[in-house]
PDB file of C-alpha atoms in Angstrom:
ATOM      1  CA  MET A   1     152.432  96.848  88.063  1.00 74.00           C
ATOM      2  CA  GLU A   2     149.927  99.778  89.338  1.00 60.00           C
ATOM      3  CA  SER A   3     147.738  98.325  91.525  1.00 64.00           C
ATOM      4  CA  GLN A   4     151.158  96.618  93.423  1.00 70.00           C
ATOM      5  CA  ASN A   5     152.407 100.742  93.350  1.00 66.00           C
ATOM      6  CA  LEU A   6     155.817  98.949  91.242  1.00 72.00           C
ATOM      7  CA  ALA A   7     155.548 101.442  87.829  1.00 67.00           C
ATOM      8  CA  ASP A   8     157.313 104.699  88.082  1.00 67.00           C
ATOM      9  CA  PHE A   9     156.948 107.675  85.624  1.00 70.00           C
ATOM     10  CA  PRO A  10     155.263 108.281  83.026  1.00 64.00           C
ATOM     11  CA  ARG A  11     152.319 106.748  84.759  1.00 57.00           C
ATOM     12  CA  PRO A  12     149.230 105.131  84.212  1.00 74.00           C
ATOM     13  CA  VAL A  13     152.104 102.407  82.477  1.00 65.00           C
ATOM     14  CA  HIS A  14     149.169 100.384  80.443  1.00 65.00           C
ATOM     15  CA  HIS A  15     149.935 100.261  76.260  1.00 61.00           C
ATOM     16  CA  ARG A  16     153.564 101.864  76.800  1.00 71.00           C
ATOM     17  CA  ILE A  17     157.237 100.008  76.866  1.00 83.00           C
ATOM     18  CA  PRO A  18     156.454 100.663  81.382  1.00 85.00           C
ATOM     19  CA  ASN A  19     158.985 101.633  83.700  1.00 87.00           C
ATOM     20  CA  PHE A  20     159.233  99.992  87.718  1.00 88.00           C
ATOM     21  CA  LYS A  21     160.374 101.188  90.556  1.00 90.00           C
ATOM     22  CA  GLY A  22     163.873 100.095  89.926  1.00 93.00           C
ATOM     23  CA  SER A  23     164.227  99.868  86.987  1.00 94.00           C
ATOM     24  CA  TYR A  24     168.353 102.134  87.062  1.00 94.00           C
ATOM     25  CA  LEU A  25     169.410  99.458  89.705  1.00 96.00           C
ATOM     26  CA  ALA A  26     167.911  96.451  86.226  1.00 97.00           C
ATOM     27  CA  CYS A  27     169.844  98.661  84.011  1.00 97.00           C
ATOM     28  CA  GLN A  28     173.119  98.495  85.964  1.00 96.00           C
ATOM     29  CA  ARG A  29     173.668  94.734  85.975  1.00 97.00           C
ATOM     30  CA  ILE A  30     174.547  94.884  82.326  1.00 97.00           C
ATOM     31  CA  LYS A  31     177.433  95.270  83.337  1.00 93.00           C
ATOM     32  CA  ASP A  32     177.896  92.022  84.941  1.00 91.00           C
ATOM     33  CA  LEU A  33     177.775  91.135  81.501  1.00 95.00           C
ATOM     34  CA  GLN A  34     180.928  89.837  79.271  1.00 94.00           C
ATOM     35  CA  VAL A  35     179.902  91.013  76.249  1.00 94.00           C
ATOM     36  CA  PHE A  36     178.894  94.263  77.514  1.00 96.00           C
ATOM     37  CA  ALA A  37     182.680  95.291  78.563  1.00 94.00           C
ATOM     38  CA  ARG A  38     183.818  93.666  75.095  1.00 93.00           C
ATOM     39  CA  THR A  39     180.789  95.960  72.949  1.00 93.00           C
ATOM     40  CA  GLN A  40     181.507  99.076  71.072  1.00 94.00           C
ATOM     41  CA  GLU A  41     178.646  99.765  69.631  1.00 96.00           C
ATOM     42  CA  VAL A  42     174.963  99.324  71.787  1.00 97.00           C
ATOM     43  CA  LYS A  43     171.861  99.527  70.110  1.00 96.00           C
ATOM     44  CA  VAL A  44     169.028 100.399  73.332  1.00 96.00           C
ATOM     45  CA  ASP A  45     165.930 101.551  72.692  1.00 93.00           C
ATOM     46  CA  PRO A  46     164.151 105.198  74.281  1.00 91.00           C
ATOM     47  CA  ASP A  47     161.955 103.656  76.492  1.00 91.00           C
ATOM     48  CA  LYS A  48     162.148 105.317  79.768  1.00 93.00           C
ATOM     49  CA  PRO A  49     163.504 101.989  82.177  1.00 95.00           C
ATOM     50  CA  LEU A  50     166.362 102.283  79.629  1.00 96.00           C
ATOM     51  CA  GLU A  51     167.661 105.063  80.593  1.00 96.00           C
ATOM     52  CA  GLY A  52     169.864 104.167  82.491  1.00 96.00           C
ATOM     53  CA  ALA A  53     171.726 101.098  79.999  1.00 97.00           C
ATOM     54  CA  ARG A  54     171.854 104.290  78.077  1.00 97.00           C
ATOM     55  CA  LEU A  55     173.742 106.603  80.598  1.00 96.00           C
ATOM     56  CA  LEU A  56     175.884 103.454  81.129  1.00 96.00           C
ATOM     57  CA  ALA A  57     177.219 103.551  77.664  1.00 96.00           C
ATOM     58  CA  LEU A  58     177.946 106.896  77.463  1.00 96.00           C
ATOM     59  CA  GLN A  59     180.060 106.341  80.215  1.00 96.00           C
ATOM     60  CA  SER A  60     181.779 103.892  79.315  1.00 95.00           C
ATOM     61  CA  GLN A  61     182.181 105.527  75.848  1.00 94.00           C
ATOM     62  CA  LYS A  62     180.881 102.930  74.110  1.00 96.00           C
ATOM     63  CA  THR A  63     179.379 103.771  71.554  1.00 95.00           C
ATOM     64  CA  LEU A  64     174.784 104.813  71.319  1.00 96.00           C
ATOM     65  CA  LEU A  65     172.501 103.870  68.560  1.00 95.00           C
ATOM     66  CA  VAL A  66     169.152 104.670  70.085  1.00 94.00           C
ATOM     67  CA  PRO A  67     166.178 104.204  67.030  1.00 89.00           C
ATOM     68  CA  THR A  68     163.858 107.678  65.473  1.00 84.00           C
ATOM     69  CA  PRO A  69     160.807 107.351  67.292  1.00 75.00           C
ATOM     70  CA  ARG A  70     158.414 105.507  65.125  1.00 72.00           C
ATOM     71  CA  LEU A  71     160.887 104.424  62.029  1.00 76.00           C
ATOM     72  CA  ARG A  72     159.465 107.852  60.886  1.00 73.00           C
ATOM     73  CA  THR A  73     162.854 109.129  60.512  1.00 72.00           C
ATOM     74  CA  GLY A  74     164.943 107.154  60.444  1.00 75.00           C
ATOM     75  CA  LEU A  75     165.863 103.955  62.258  1.00 83.00           C
ATOM     76  CA  PHE A  76     169.068 104.954  64.319  1.00 87.00           C
ATOM     77  CA  ASN A  77     170.623 108.413  66.293  1.00 90.00           C
ATOM     78  CA  LYS A  78     174.023 108.438  67.385  1.00 94.00           C
ATOM     79  CA  ILE A  79     173.720 110.301  70.321  1.00 95.00           C
ATOM     80  CA  ILE A  80     177.052 112.696  70.754  1.00 95.00           C
ATOM     81  CA  PRO A  81     177.036 114.179  73.856  1.00 95.00           C
ATOM     82  CA  PRO A  82     179.398 117.469  73.927  1.00 93.00           C
ATOM     83  CA  PRO A  83     182.929 117.752  74.083  1.00 93.00           C
ATOM     84  CA  GLY A  84     184.118 117.640  77.865  1.00 91.00           C
ATOM     85  CA  ALA A  85     180.531 116.414  78.873  1.00 94.00           C
ATOM     86  CA  THR A  86     180.653 115.707  82.722  1.00 94.00           C
ATOM     87  CA  LYS A  87     178.325 113.445  84.679  1.00 93.00           C
ATOM     88  CA  ASP A  88     175.369 115.731  84.600  1.00 95.00           C
ATOM     89  CA  ILE A  89     175.139 116.627  80.550  1.00 95.00           C
ATOM     90  CA  LEU A  90     175.832 112.431  80.063  1.00 96.00           C
ATOM     91  CA  ARG A  91     172.640 111.631  81.566  1.00 95.00           C
ATOM     92  CA  LYS A  92     170.406 113.931  80.139  1.00 95.00           C
ATOM     93  CA  CYS A  93     172.037 112.681  76.959  1.00 95.00           C
ATOM     94  CA  ALA A  94     170.422 109.613  78.081  1.00 95.00           C
ATOM     95  CA  THR A  95     166.725 110.977  78.828  1.00 93.00           C
ATOM     96  CA  SER A  96     164.485 111.831  75.445  1.00 87.00           C
ATOM     97  CA  GLN A  97     164.557 115.194  75.942  1.00 89.00           C
ATOM     98  CA  GLY A  98     168.869 114.675  75.288  1.00 89.00           C
ATOM     99  CA  VAL A  99     168.436 112.429  72.087  1.00 85.00           C
ATOM    100  CA  ARG A 100     166.573 115.086  70.807  1.00 87.00           C
ATOM    101  CA  ASN A 101     169.629 117.615  71.164  1.00 90.00           C
ATOM    102  CA  PHE A 102     172.776 115.702  71.089  1.00 94.00           C
ATOM    103  CA  SER A 103     172.324 112.904  68.434  1.00 90.00           C
ATOM    104  CA  THR A 104     172.356 112.484  64.196  1.00 90.00           C
ATOM    105  CA  PRO A 105     170.768 110.773  62.078  1.00 88.00           C
ATOM    106  CA  ILE A 106     172.991 106.916  60.509  1.00 85.00           C
ATOM    107  CA  GLY A 107     171.358 106.851  57.213  1.00 78.00           C
ATOM    108  CA  LEU A 108     172.099 102.878  55.336  1.00 78.00           C
ATOM    109  CA  ASP A 109     175.153 104.013  54.080  1.00 76.00           C
ATOM    110  CA  SER A 110     177.060 104.191  57.335  1.00 80.00           C
ATOM    111  CA  ARG A 111     179.815 101.204  59.140  1.00 82.00           C
ATOM    112  CA  VAL A 112     177.366 100.196  61.413  1.00 88.00           C
ATOM    113  CA  LEU A 113     177.595  96.760  63.107  1.00 92.00           C
ATOM    114  CA  VAL A 114     175.589  96.619  66.452  1.00 95.00           C
ATOM    115  CA  ASP A 115     177.515  94.843  69.194  1.00 94.00           C
ATOM    116  CA  LEU A 116     174.429  94.721  71.678  1.00 97.00           C
ATOM    117  CA  ILE A 117     170.508  95.305  71.580  1.00 97.00           C
ATOM    118  CA  VAL A 118     169.083  96.576  74.592  1.00 97.00           C
ATOM    119  CA  ILE A 119     164.696  96.675  74.215  1.00 95.00           C
ATOM    120  CA  GLY A 120     161.912  97.136  76.764  1.00 94.00           C
ATOM    121  CA  SER A 121     159.282  94.756  77.470  1.00 94.00           C
ATOM    122  CA  VAL A 122     155.538  93.879  78.555  1.00 91.00           C
ATOM    123  CA  ALA A 123     156.114  90.241  79.472  1.00 92.00           C
ATOM    124  CA  VAL A 124     159.333  87.054  78.309  1.00 95.00           C
ATOM    125  CA  SER A 125     159.592  84.358  79.748  1.00 96.00           C
ATOM    126  CA  GLU A 126     163.248  82.621  81.437  1.00 96.00           C
ATOM    127  CA  LYS A 127     163.236  80.908  78.205  1.00 95.00           C
ATOM    128  CA  GLY A 128     163.920  84.152  75.844  1.00 95.00           C
ATOM    129  CA  TRP A 129     159.954  85.104  74.204  1.00 93.00           C
ATOM    130  CA  ARG A 130     158.650  88.238  74.363  1.00 92.00           C
ATOM    131  CA  ILE A 131     155.751  89.879  74.302  1.00 87.00           C
ATOM    132  CA  GLY A 132     156.027  94.006  73.424  1.00 83.00           C
ATOM    133  CA  LYS A 133     153.602  96.560  73.645  1.00 75.00           C
ATOM    134  CA  GLY A 134     151.645  95.277  70.628  1.00 67.00           C
ATOM    135  CA  GLU A 135     153.123  98.016  67.848  1.00 65.00           C
ATOM    136  CA  GLY A 136     155.705  95.319  66.335  1.00 69.00           C
ATOM    137  CA  TYR A 137     158.094  98.308  66.556  1.00 77.00           C
ATOM    138  CA  ALA A 138     161.302  96.941  67.616  1.00 81.00           C
ATOM    139  CA  ASP A 139     161.172  93.363  65.992  1.00 84.00           C
ATOM    140  CA  LEU A 140     161.022  95.572  62.640  1.00 85.00           C
ATOM    141  CA  GLU A 141     163.144  97.618  63.600  1.00 87.00           C
ATOM    142  CA  TYR A 142     165.242  94.007  64.452  1.00 90.00           C
ATOM    143  CA  ALA A 143     164.231  92.894  60.940  1.00 88.00           C
ATOM    144  CA  MET A 144     165.488  96.298  59.163  1.00 88.00           C
ATOM    145  CA  MET A 145     169.547  95.652  61.000  1.00 90.00           C
ATOM    146  CA  VAL A 146     169.496  92.275  58.782  1.00 90.00           C
ATOM    147  CA  SER A 147     168.953  94.077  55.724  1.00 87.00           C
ATOM    148  CA  MET A 148     171.401  95.880  56.695  1.00 86.00           C
ATOM    149  CA  GLY A 149     173.580  94.413  57.794  1.00 88.00           C
ATOM    150  CA  ALA A 150     173.940  95.764  60.586  1.00 91.00           C
ATOM    151  CA  VAL A 151     173.187  92.830  63.298  1.00 91.00           C
ATOM    152  CA  CYS A 152     173.902  89.670  62.899  1.00 84.00           C
ATOM    153  CA  GLU A 153     171.897  86.256  64.812  1.00 80.00           C
ATOM    154  CA  GLY A 154     175.148  85.746  66.575  1.00 89.00           C
ATOM    155  CA  THR A 155     174.459  89.477  68.446  1.00 94.00           C
ATOM    156  CA  PRO A 156     173.697  89.239  71.644  1.00 96.00           C
ATOM    157  CA  VAL A 157     169.347  90.956  72.921  1.00 97.00           C
ATOM    158  CA  VAL A 158     169.072  92.047  75.977  1.00 98.00           C
ATOM    159  CA  THR A 159     165.918  93.682  78.338  1.00 98.00           C
ATOM    160  CA  ILE A 160     164.882  94.832  81.163  1.00 98.00           C
ATOM    161  CA  VAL A 161     162.407  94.347  83.212  1.00 96.00           C
ATOM    162  CA  HIS A 162     160.677  94.059  86.086  1.00 95.00           C
ATOM    163  CA  ASP A 163     161.160  90.568  88.520  1.00 96.00           C
ATOM    164  CA  CYS A 164     157.352  90.501  88.384  1.00 94.00           C
ATOM    165  CA  GLN A 165     156.746  90.393  84.395  1.00 95.00           C
ATOM    166  CA  VAL A 166     158.790  87.576  84.255  1.00 96.00           C
ATOM    167  CA  VAL A 167     156.421  84.523  83.882  1.00 95.00           C
ATOM    168  CA  ASP A 168     155.390  81.852  81.882  1.00 93.00           C
ATOM    169  CA  PHE A 169     153.081  81.915  78.110  1.00 88.00           C
ATOM    170  CA  PRO A 170     152.885  79.277  75.692  1.00 87.00           C
ATOM    171  CA  GLU A 171     155.091  79.466  72.653  1.00 86.00           C
ATOM    172  CA  ALA A 172     151.705  79.678  70.312  1.00 83.00           C
ATOM    173  CA  LEU A 173     151.983  83.179  71.260  1.00 85.00           C
ATOM    174  CA  LEU A 174     154.508  84.377  69.530  1.00 85.00           C
ATOM    175  CA  GLU A 175     154.537  83.770  65.588  1.00 79.00           C
ATOM    176  CA  ASP A 176     158.237  83.570  63.427  1.00 77.00           C
ATOM    177  CA  HIS A 177     158.654  87.326  63.279  1.00 77.00           C
ATOM    178  CA  ASP A 178     159.140  87.986  67.085  1.00 85.00           C
ATOM    179  CA  LEU A 179     162.248  88.979  69.179  1.00 90.00           C
ATOM    180  CA  THR A 180     163.896  86.566  71.103  1.00 93.00           C
ATOM    181  CA  VAL A 181     166.250  87.772  73.941  1.00 95.00           C
ATOM    182  CA  ASP A 182     169.833  85.979  75.301  1.00 97.00           C
ATOM    183  CA  TYR A 183     169.385  87.583  79.150  1.00 98.00           C
ATOM    184  CA  ILE A 184     167.088  89.563  80.941  1.00 98.00           C
ATOM    185  CA  LEU A 185     167.612  91.843  83.813  1.00 98.00           C
ATOM    186  CA  THR A 186     165.723  92.535  86.549  1.00 97.00           C
ATOM    187  CA  PRO A 187     166.505  94.691  90.345  1.00 97.00           C
ATOM    188  CA  THR A 188     168.002  90.755  91.221  1.00 96.00           C
ATOM    189  CA  ARG A 189     168.471  89.074  89.027  1.00 96.00           C
ATOM    190  CA  VAL A 190     169.922  88.447  85.342  1.00 97.00           C
ATOM    191  CA  ILE A 191     169.494  85.749  84.048  1.00 97.00           C
ATOM    192  CA  THR A 192     170.799  83.326  80.781  1.00 97.00           C
ATOM    193  CA  THR A 193     168.223  81.954  78.518  1.00 96.00           C
ATOM    194  CA  GLY A 194     169.538  79.628  76.162  1.00 93.00           C
ATOM    195  CA  CYS A 195     166.764  80.486  73.507  1.00 93.00           C
ATOM    196  CA  GLN A 196     166.922  78.752  70.743  1.00 90.00           C
ATOM    197  CA  ARG A 197     164.137  79.945  68.463  1.00 91.00           C
ATOM    198  CA  PRO A 198     165.626  81.199  66.045  1.00 89.00           C
ATOM    199  CA  LYS A 199     165.852  85.426  65.466  1.00 90.00           C
ATOM    200  CA  PRO A 200     164.332  87.569  62.252  1.00 85.00           C
ATOM    201  CA  ALA A 201     166.220  86.885  59.785  1.00 85.00           C
ATOM    202  CA  GLY A 202     165.237  89.837  56.731  1.00 88.00           C
ATOM    203  CA  ILE A 203     162.388  91.657  56.173  1.00 89.00           C
ATOM    204  CA  MET A 204     159.412  89.388  55.347  1.00 81.00           C
ATOM    205  CA  TRP A 205     157.566  91.854  52.252  1.00 88.00           C
ATOM    206  CA  SER A 206     154.627  90.280  51.780  1.00 85.00           C
ATOM    207  CA  LYS A 207     153.632  92.131  55.093  1.00 82.00           C
ATOM    208  CA  ILE A 208     154.978  95.191  54.299  1.00 86.00           C
ATOM    209  CA  THR A 209     152.110  97.986  54.061  1.00 87.00           C
ATOM    210  CA  ARG A 210     152.404 100.636  50.944  1.00 89.00           C
ATOM    211  CA  GLU A 211     151.029 102.470  53.909  1.00 88.00           C
ATOM    212  CA  MET A 212     153.634 101.577  56.099  1.00 86.00           C
ATOM    213  CA  LEU A 213     156.486 102.554  53.039  1.00 88.00           C
ATOM    214  CA  GLU A 214     154.890 106.166  54.306  1.00 88.00           C
ATOM    215  CA  LYS A 215     155.163 106.370  56.884  1.00 87.00           C
ATOM    216  CA  MET A 216     157.943 105.283  56.674  1.00 87.00           C
ATOM    217  CA  PRO A 217     161.098 106.787  54.246  1.00 87.00           C
ATOM    218  CA  ILE A 218     163.538 104.188  55.535  1.00 86.00           C
ATOM    219  CA  LEU A 219     161.512 101.133  54.718  1.00 89.00           C
ATOM    220  CA  ARG A 220     161.278 102.675  50.658  1.00 90.00           C
ATOM    221  CA  SER A 221     164.929 102.571  50.792  1.00 90.00           C
ATOM    222  CA  LEU A 222     166.140  99.539  51.883  1.00 91.00           C
ATOM    223  CA  ARG A 223     162.866  98.195  49.457  1.00 93.00           C
ATOM    224  CA  ASP A 224     164.622  99.296  46.718  1.00 93.00           C
ATOM    225  CA  ARG A 225     167.988  98.179  47.782  1.00 91.00           C
ATOM    226  CA  GLU A 226     166.765  95.508  47.959  1.00 93.00           C
ATOM    227  CA  ARG A 227     165.268  94.834  44.959  1.00 93.00           C
ATOM    228  CA  ARG A 228     168.253  96.334  43.064  1.00 94.00           C
ATOM    229  CA  ALA A 229     169.891  92.556  44.309  1.00 92.00           C
ATOM    230  CA  GLY A 230     167.148  90.232  43.007  1.00 93.00           C
ATOM    231  CA  LYS A 231     165.059  90.003  46.216  1.00 92.00           C
ATOM    232  CA  ASP A 232     161.168  89.572  45.608  1.00 92.00           C
ATOM    233  CA  VAL A 233     160.123  92.814  47.625  1.00 92.00           C
ATOM    234  CA  THR A 234     156.485  91.909  46.591  1.00 91.00           C
ATOM    235  CA  LEU A 235     154.110  94.230  49.382  1.00 92.00           C
ATOM    236  CA  ALA A 236     151.058  93.332  51.181  1.00 85.00           C
ATOM    237  CA  GLU A 237     147.623  93.650  49.413  1.00 80.00           C
ATOM    238  CA  PRO A 238     145.330  96.337  50.716  1.00 74.00           C
ATOM    239  CA  GLY A 239     144.074  95.446  54.030  1.00 63.00           C
ATOM    240  CA  CYS A 240     146.840  92.287  54.946  1.00 56.00           C
ATOM    241  CA  TRP A 241     148.699  94.967  57.923  1.00 47.00           C
ATOM    242  CA  HIS A 242     145.745  96.214  60.574  1.00 43.00           C
ATOM    243  CA  PRO A 243     147.631  96.733  64.333  1.00 45.00           C
ATOM    244  CA  ASP A 244     145.561  96.968  66.683  1.00 39.00           C
ATOM    245  CA  PRO A 245     144.631 100.472  68.205  1.00 34.00           C
ATOM    246  CA  PRO A 246     147.253 100.980  71.595  1.00 35.00           C
ATOM    247  CA  SER A 247     143.244 101.046  73.594  1.00 34.00           C
ATOM    248  CA  THR A 248     142.887  97.084  72.946  1.00 34.00           C
ATOM    249  CA  ALA A 249     147.018  95.811  71.464  1.00 38.00           C
ATOM    250  CA  ARG A 250     147.713  92.812  73.485  1.00 40.00           C
ATOM    251  CA  ARG A 251     149.548  90.443  71.110  1.00 40.00           C
ATOM    252  CA  PRO A 252     150.251  91.270  68.183  1.00 38.00           C
ATOM    253  CA  GLN A 253     148.398  89.200  64.800  1.00 37.00           C
ATOM    254  CA  ASN A 254     150.017  90.356  61.806  1.00 37.00           C
ATOM    255  CA  THR A 255     152.762  92.948  62.642  1.00 38.00           C
ATOM    256  CA  PRO A 256     154.881  92.909  60.340  1.00 40.00           C
ATOM    257  CA  TRP A 257     157.865  90.070  60.539  1.00 37.00           C
ATOM    258  CA  SER A 258     160.738  88.821  58.814  1.00 39.00           C
ATOM    259  CA  GLY A 259     161.541  86.263  56.164  1.00 38.00           C
ATOM    260  CA  ALA A 260     164.089  83.809  55.876  1.00 35.00           C
ATOM    261  CA  GLY A 261     167.603  85.089  54.372  1.00 37.00           C
ATOM    262  CA  PRO A 262     171.613  85.657  55.679  1.00 33.00           C
ATOM    263  CA  ALA A 263     172.885  88.665  57.484  1.00 35.00           C
ATOM    264  CA  PRO A 264     175.115  90.674  55.502  1.00 35.00           C
ATOM    265  CA  GLY A 265     178.321  91.741  56.789  1.00 37.00           C
ATOM    266  CA  CYS A 266     178.088  89.812  59.904  1.00 38.00           C
ATOM    267  CA  GLN A 267     180.392  89.629  62.525  1.00 37.00           C
ATOM    268  CA  HIS A 268     181.570  88.858  66.108  1.00 35.00           C
ATOM    269  CA  LEU A 269     183.496  90.333  68.474  1.00 36.00           C
ATOM    270  CA  GLU A 270     186.393  88.427  69.749  1.00 33.00           C
ATOM    271  CA  GLY A 271     185.547  85.901  72.391  1.00 37.00           C
ATOM    272  CA  GLY A 272     181.694  85.336  70.949  1.00 40.00           C
ATOM    273  CA  THR A 273     179.408  87.353  71.892  1.00 39.00           C
ATOM    274  CA  GLY A 274     176.631  84.889  71.807  1.00 44.00           C
ATOM    275  CA  PRO A 275     174.649  83.623  74.876  1.00 44.00           C
ATOM    276  CA  ALA A 276     176.957  80.571  75.383  1.00 40.00           C
ATOM    277  CA  ALA A 277     180.081  83.244  76.113  1.00 41.00           C
ATOM    278  CA  GLU A 278     177.620  83.474  79.720  1.00 45.00           C
ATOM    279  CA  GLY A 279     177.095  81.649  81.190  1.00 43.00           C
ATOM    280  CA  HIS A 280     173.451  81.782  84.165  1.00 43.00           C
ATOM    281  CA  VAL A 281     173.214  84.525  87.446  1.00 42.00           C
ATOM    282  CA  THR A 282     170.329  85.063  89.725  1.00 41.00           C
TER     283      THR A 282
END
């Protein structure tokens, strides 16, 4: 993307979810999805190329949830524009600065039911297989939402990328913790993947280290909750999980992943939310 001058601020785009020229146009295509029209609560990651999707959610008067950076202070922030917010104010609310200035934390006991998830990617295939920047946070966020009962397997996942990021790669690159996507939005296309690979179904505590618990208090709270529910919350042995440093991370090898189990509190929007509700548009 850098060599072809397709990248946009912030640059260089290495070791991050890359912003790209045409990202706002790609975000506009979310309006082509029927699931977006039915959505009440949308979780959109804080990456720069997703800024247009956050703005559309606010303009459409949907509840917008944005994950906290690296999950250090919680899982979600709810973006709350000031009363009578103008279009310019809503644009500010959709930026990273706006997320800091116009948000309130959402606790584990809040009744959250996310209808639609929007995430960034480094690469994605038309089959719905996704590669992130190698730190595993999007996968862990999803697993935590499952544990909270905020999502279920039928909750649609959308990624927004440049056309050049849609590539073929072998399924062998994926691991059980990897989150797949149902829709891919680019500046020129809306792709329905029809992906049948199961999404993460909860946190696998045997892949979580004590160091991660120390850095992410919400993980400690979730672990206590699941322990009281009688689940096995045995942590990884010391030294079992070491994320690659950003300078070398290309494919997460031992990032936190999820285990089997039903998603509690799962509900569906009337009319369905899964990929079967949409057609394939090119």
